[in-house]
Structure formats: structure tokens, C-alpha cells
Coordinates of C-alpha atoms in Angstrom, one line a residue:
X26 CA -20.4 2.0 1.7
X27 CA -22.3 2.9 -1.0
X28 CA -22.8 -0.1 -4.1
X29 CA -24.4 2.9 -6.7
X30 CA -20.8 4.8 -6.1
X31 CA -17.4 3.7 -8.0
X32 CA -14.9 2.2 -5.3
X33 CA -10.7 3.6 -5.9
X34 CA -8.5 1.5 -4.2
X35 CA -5.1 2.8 -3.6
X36 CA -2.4 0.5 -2.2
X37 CA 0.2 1.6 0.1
X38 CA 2.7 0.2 -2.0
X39 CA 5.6 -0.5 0.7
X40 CA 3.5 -0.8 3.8
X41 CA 1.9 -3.9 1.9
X42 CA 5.2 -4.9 0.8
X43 CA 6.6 -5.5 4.0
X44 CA 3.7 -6.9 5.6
X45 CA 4.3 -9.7 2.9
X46 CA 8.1 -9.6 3.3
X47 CA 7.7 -10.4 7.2
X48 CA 4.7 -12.8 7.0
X49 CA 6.9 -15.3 5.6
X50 CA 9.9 -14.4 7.8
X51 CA 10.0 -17.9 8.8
X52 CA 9.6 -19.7 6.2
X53 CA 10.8 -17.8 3.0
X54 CA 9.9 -18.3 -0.5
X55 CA 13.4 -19.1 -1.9
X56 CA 14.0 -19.8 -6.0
X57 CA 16.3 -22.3 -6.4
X58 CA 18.8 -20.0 -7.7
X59 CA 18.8 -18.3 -3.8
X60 CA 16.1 -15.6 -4.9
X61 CA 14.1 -14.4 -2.3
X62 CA 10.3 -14.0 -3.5
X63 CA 8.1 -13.8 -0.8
X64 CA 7.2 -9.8 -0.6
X65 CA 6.5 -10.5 -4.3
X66 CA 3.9 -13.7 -4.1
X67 CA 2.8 -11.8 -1.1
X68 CA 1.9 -8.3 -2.6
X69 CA 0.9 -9.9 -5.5
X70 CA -1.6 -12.2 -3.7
X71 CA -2.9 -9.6 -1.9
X72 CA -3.5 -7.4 -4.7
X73 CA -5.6 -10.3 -6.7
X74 CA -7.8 -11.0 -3.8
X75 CA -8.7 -6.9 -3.4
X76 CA -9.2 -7.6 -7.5
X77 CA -11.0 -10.7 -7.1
X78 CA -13.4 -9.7 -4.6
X79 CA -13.5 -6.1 -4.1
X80 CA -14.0 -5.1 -7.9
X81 CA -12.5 -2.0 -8.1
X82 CA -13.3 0.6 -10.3
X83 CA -9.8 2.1 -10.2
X84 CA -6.6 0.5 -8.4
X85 CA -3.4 2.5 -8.0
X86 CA -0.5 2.1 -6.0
X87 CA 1.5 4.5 -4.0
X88 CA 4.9 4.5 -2.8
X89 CA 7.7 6.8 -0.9
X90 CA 10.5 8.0 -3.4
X91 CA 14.2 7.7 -2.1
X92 CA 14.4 11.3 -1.8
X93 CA 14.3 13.0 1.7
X94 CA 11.4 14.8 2.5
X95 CA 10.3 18.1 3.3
X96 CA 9.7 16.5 7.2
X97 CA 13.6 15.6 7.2
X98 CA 14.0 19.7 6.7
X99 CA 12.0 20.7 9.7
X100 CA 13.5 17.8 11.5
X101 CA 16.5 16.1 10.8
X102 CA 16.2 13.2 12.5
X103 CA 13.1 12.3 11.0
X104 CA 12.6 8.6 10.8
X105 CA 16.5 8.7 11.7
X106 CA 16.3 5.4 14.0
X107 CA 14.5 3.0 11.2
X108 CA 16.7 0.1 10.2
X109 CA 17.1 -0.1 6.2
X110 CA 15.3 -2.2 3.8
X111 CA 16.2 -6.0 4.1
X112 CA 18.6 -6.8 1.3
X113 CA 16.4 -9.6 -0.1
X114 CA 13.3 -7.0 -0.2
X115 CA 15.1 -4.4 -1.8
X116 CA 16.3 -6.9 -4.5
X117 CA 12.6 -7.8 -5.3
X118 CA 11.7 -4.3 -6.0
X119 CA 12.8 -4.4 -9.7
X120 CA 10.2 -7.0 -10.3
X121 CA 7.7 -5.4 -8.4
X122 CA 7.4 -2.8 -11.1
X123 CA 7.7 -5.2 -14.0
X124 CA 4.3 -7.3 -11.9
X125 CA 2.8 -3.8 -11.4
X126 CA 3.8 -2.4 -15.1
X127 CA 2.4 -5.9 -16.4
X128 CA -1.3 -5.4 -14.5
X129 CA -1.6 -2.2 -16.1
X130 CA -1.5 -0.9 -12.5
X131 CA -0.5 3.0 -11.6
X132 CA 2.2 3.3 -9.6
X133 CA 2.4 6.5 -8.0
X134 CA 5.9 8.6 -6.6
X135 CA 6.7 11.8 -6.1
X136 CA 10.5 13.0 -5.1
X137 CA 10.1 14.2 -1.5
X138 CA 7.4 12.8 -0.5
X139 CA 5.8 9.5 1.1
X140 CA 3.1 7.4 0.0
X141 CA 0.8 8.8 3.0
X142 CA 0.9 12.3 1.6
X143 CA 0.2 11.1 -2.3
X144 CA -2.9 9.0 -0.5
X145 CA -3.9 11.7 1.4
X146 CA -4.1 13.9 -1.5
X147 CA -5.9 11.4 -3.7
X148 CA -8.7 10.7 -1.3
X149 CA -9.3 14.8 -1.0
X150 CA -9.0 15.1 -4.4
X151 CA -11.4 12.7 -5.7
X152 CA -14.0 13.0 -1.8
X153 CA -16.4 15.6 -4.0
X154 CA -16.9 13.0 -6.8
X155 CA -19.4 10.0 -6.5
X156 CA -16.0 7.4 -5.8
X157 CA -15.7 5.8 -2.1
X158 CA -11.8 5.5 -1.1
X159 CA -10.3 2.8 0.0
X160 CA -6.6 3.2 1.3
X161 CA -5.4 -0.3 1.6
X162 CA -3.0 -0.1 4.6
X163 CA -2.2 -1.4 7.8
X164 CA -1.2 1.6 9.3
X165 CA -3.4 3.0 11.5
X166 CA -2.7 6.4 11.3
X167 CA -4.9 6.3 8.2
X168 CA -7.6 6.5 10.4
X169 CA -7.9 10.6 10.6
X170 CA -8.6 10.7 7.0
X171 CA -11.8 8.3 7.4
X172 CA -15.5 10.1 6.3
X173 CA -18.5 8.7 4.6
X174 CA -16.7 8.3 1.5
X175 CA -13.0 7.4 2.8
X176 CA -12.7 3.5 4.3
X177 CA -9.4 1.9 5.7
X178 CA -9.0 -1.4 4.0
X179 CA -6.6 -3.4 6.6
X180 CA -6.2 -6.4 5.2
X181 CA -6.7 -9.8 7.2
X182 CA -4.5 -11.7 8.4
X183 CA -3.7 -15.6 7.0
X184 CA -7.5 -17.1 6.5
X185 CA -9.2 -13.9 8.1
X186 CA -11.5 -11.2 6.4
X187 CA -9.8 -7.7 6.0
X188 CA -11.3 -5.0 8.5
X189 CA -12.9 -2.4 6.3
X190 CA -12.8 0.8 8.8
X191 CA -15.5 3.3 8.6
X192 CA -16.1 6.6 10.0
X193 CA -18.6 4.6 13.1
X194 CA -16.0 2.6 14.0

């Protein structure tokens, strides 16, 4: 990790989303009008600390569209067996991309396909440049695309320091 090099931080938009969702599983942030906010506070929350003490040079956010993908035409029952968005997640998204609109914050989609491959094809894109990539994820499988300028940005877990994954470990 290189301080002389401008840092991109690209958010997997959902995969973030959830983690917030189901970190307050237990003990939901409820409005008192029954609205469920937690994946909200919790994206949000996680996006001002990356701001706060990462300092990015550029932030974007990337998310699946709704469209099936070109995986679900070589196999049908791809990703057939995940269960469907909770109800009080999917209501949330509206103001998700108010919050993001608001930050001046990129949100990128593409119609068939997922936030892995739009990552994936950012971090290529912009590996010849002087910019170090972080993809802010908890998924693992993130890991194949790690090089010297390419970092996994796990973030931590209630008081803990995020695991910034490089290509030694």
C-alpha cells in the first residue's frame, strides 16, 4: 500500500448491505411508524468510517441489477436455492439511493450483470494507472483478484479494525 498513489474504493453495494441488515438481526432499528432502518444506519455507518479514515480519492458503489445474468443462460439454476431479499431490506432500498444520490456517491449497475463482475472490471481497468483498489467486501472470493495494487477491504466486525488483504497474505 502505496501513500504517493490515489486509493478507489468501490463498495459492494448489497454484500455491505446485508452485512448491516443481519448485524442488527436481533435487535432492529425500528421508526416509530414500524420502518425498518437498520441496513440503512448500517451501510451508511460503514461508508463514513471508510470516509473518515481511509480518505479516499474516489468512492463508488456497485450493485447487481434485477436482471438475470448471462451465468443464469449457461446454467439455469444459477443461484436458484437463495432465499429472496427480506421484505424490510428491500423496502429500504429506495432510500438507499436518495443517501447515496445525496453523498454525491456513484452508484454503479449494469442489466445482466452482478456487482462482482462491474468490480472486477474496475480494478483491471484502472490496475495500469497510479490508483491502489480497494474492493470493500466481505466475500472472499475477492481474493483472486488481489496484486500489488488490488487490496480486499473486509471490514471489521462491532469495535474491530477491518482486515485490509494484500497479495502476502
Amino acid at each position: 500500500m502505496d501513500k504517493s498513489k490515489k486509493k478507489l474504493f468501490i463498495i459492494d453495494g448489497y454484500a455491505i448491505l446485508y452485512r448491516a441488515h443481519f448485524a442488527l438481526i436481533r435487535n432492529p432499528l425500528i421508526t416509530s411508524y414500524g420502518f425498518h432502518t437498520s441496513a440503512l444506519f448500517g451501510f451508511s455507518n460503514h461508508l463514513h468510517k471508510i470516509i473518515k479514515e481511509e480518505r479516499p480519492d474516489f468512492l463508488v458503489c456497485a450493485f447487481d441489477s434485477k436482471e438475470k445474468t448471462f451465468r443464469h443462460k449457461i446454467y439455469s439454476d444459477y443461484k436458484a436455492n437463495r432465499p429472496e431479499m427480506p421484505d424490510e431490506l428491500q423496502k429500504q432500498l429506495p432510500h438507499l439511493w436518495e443517501l447515496l444520490n445525496a453523498m454525491n456517491i456513484p452508484v454503479l449497475k449494469k442489466p445482466g450483470y452482478e456487482a462482482d463482475d462491474i468490480i472486477g472490471t474496475i480494478t483491471e481497468s484502472v490496475s495500469k494507472k497510479e490508483i491502489e483498489s480497494y474492493i470493500v467486501s466481505g466475500d472472499k472470493d475477492f481474493m483472486q483478484l488481489i496484486n500489488d495494487k488490488i487490496f480486499l477491504y473486509t471490514p471489521g466486525k462491532r469495535n474491530s479494525s477491518p482486515m485490509i488483504y494484500d497479495e502476502k497474505g
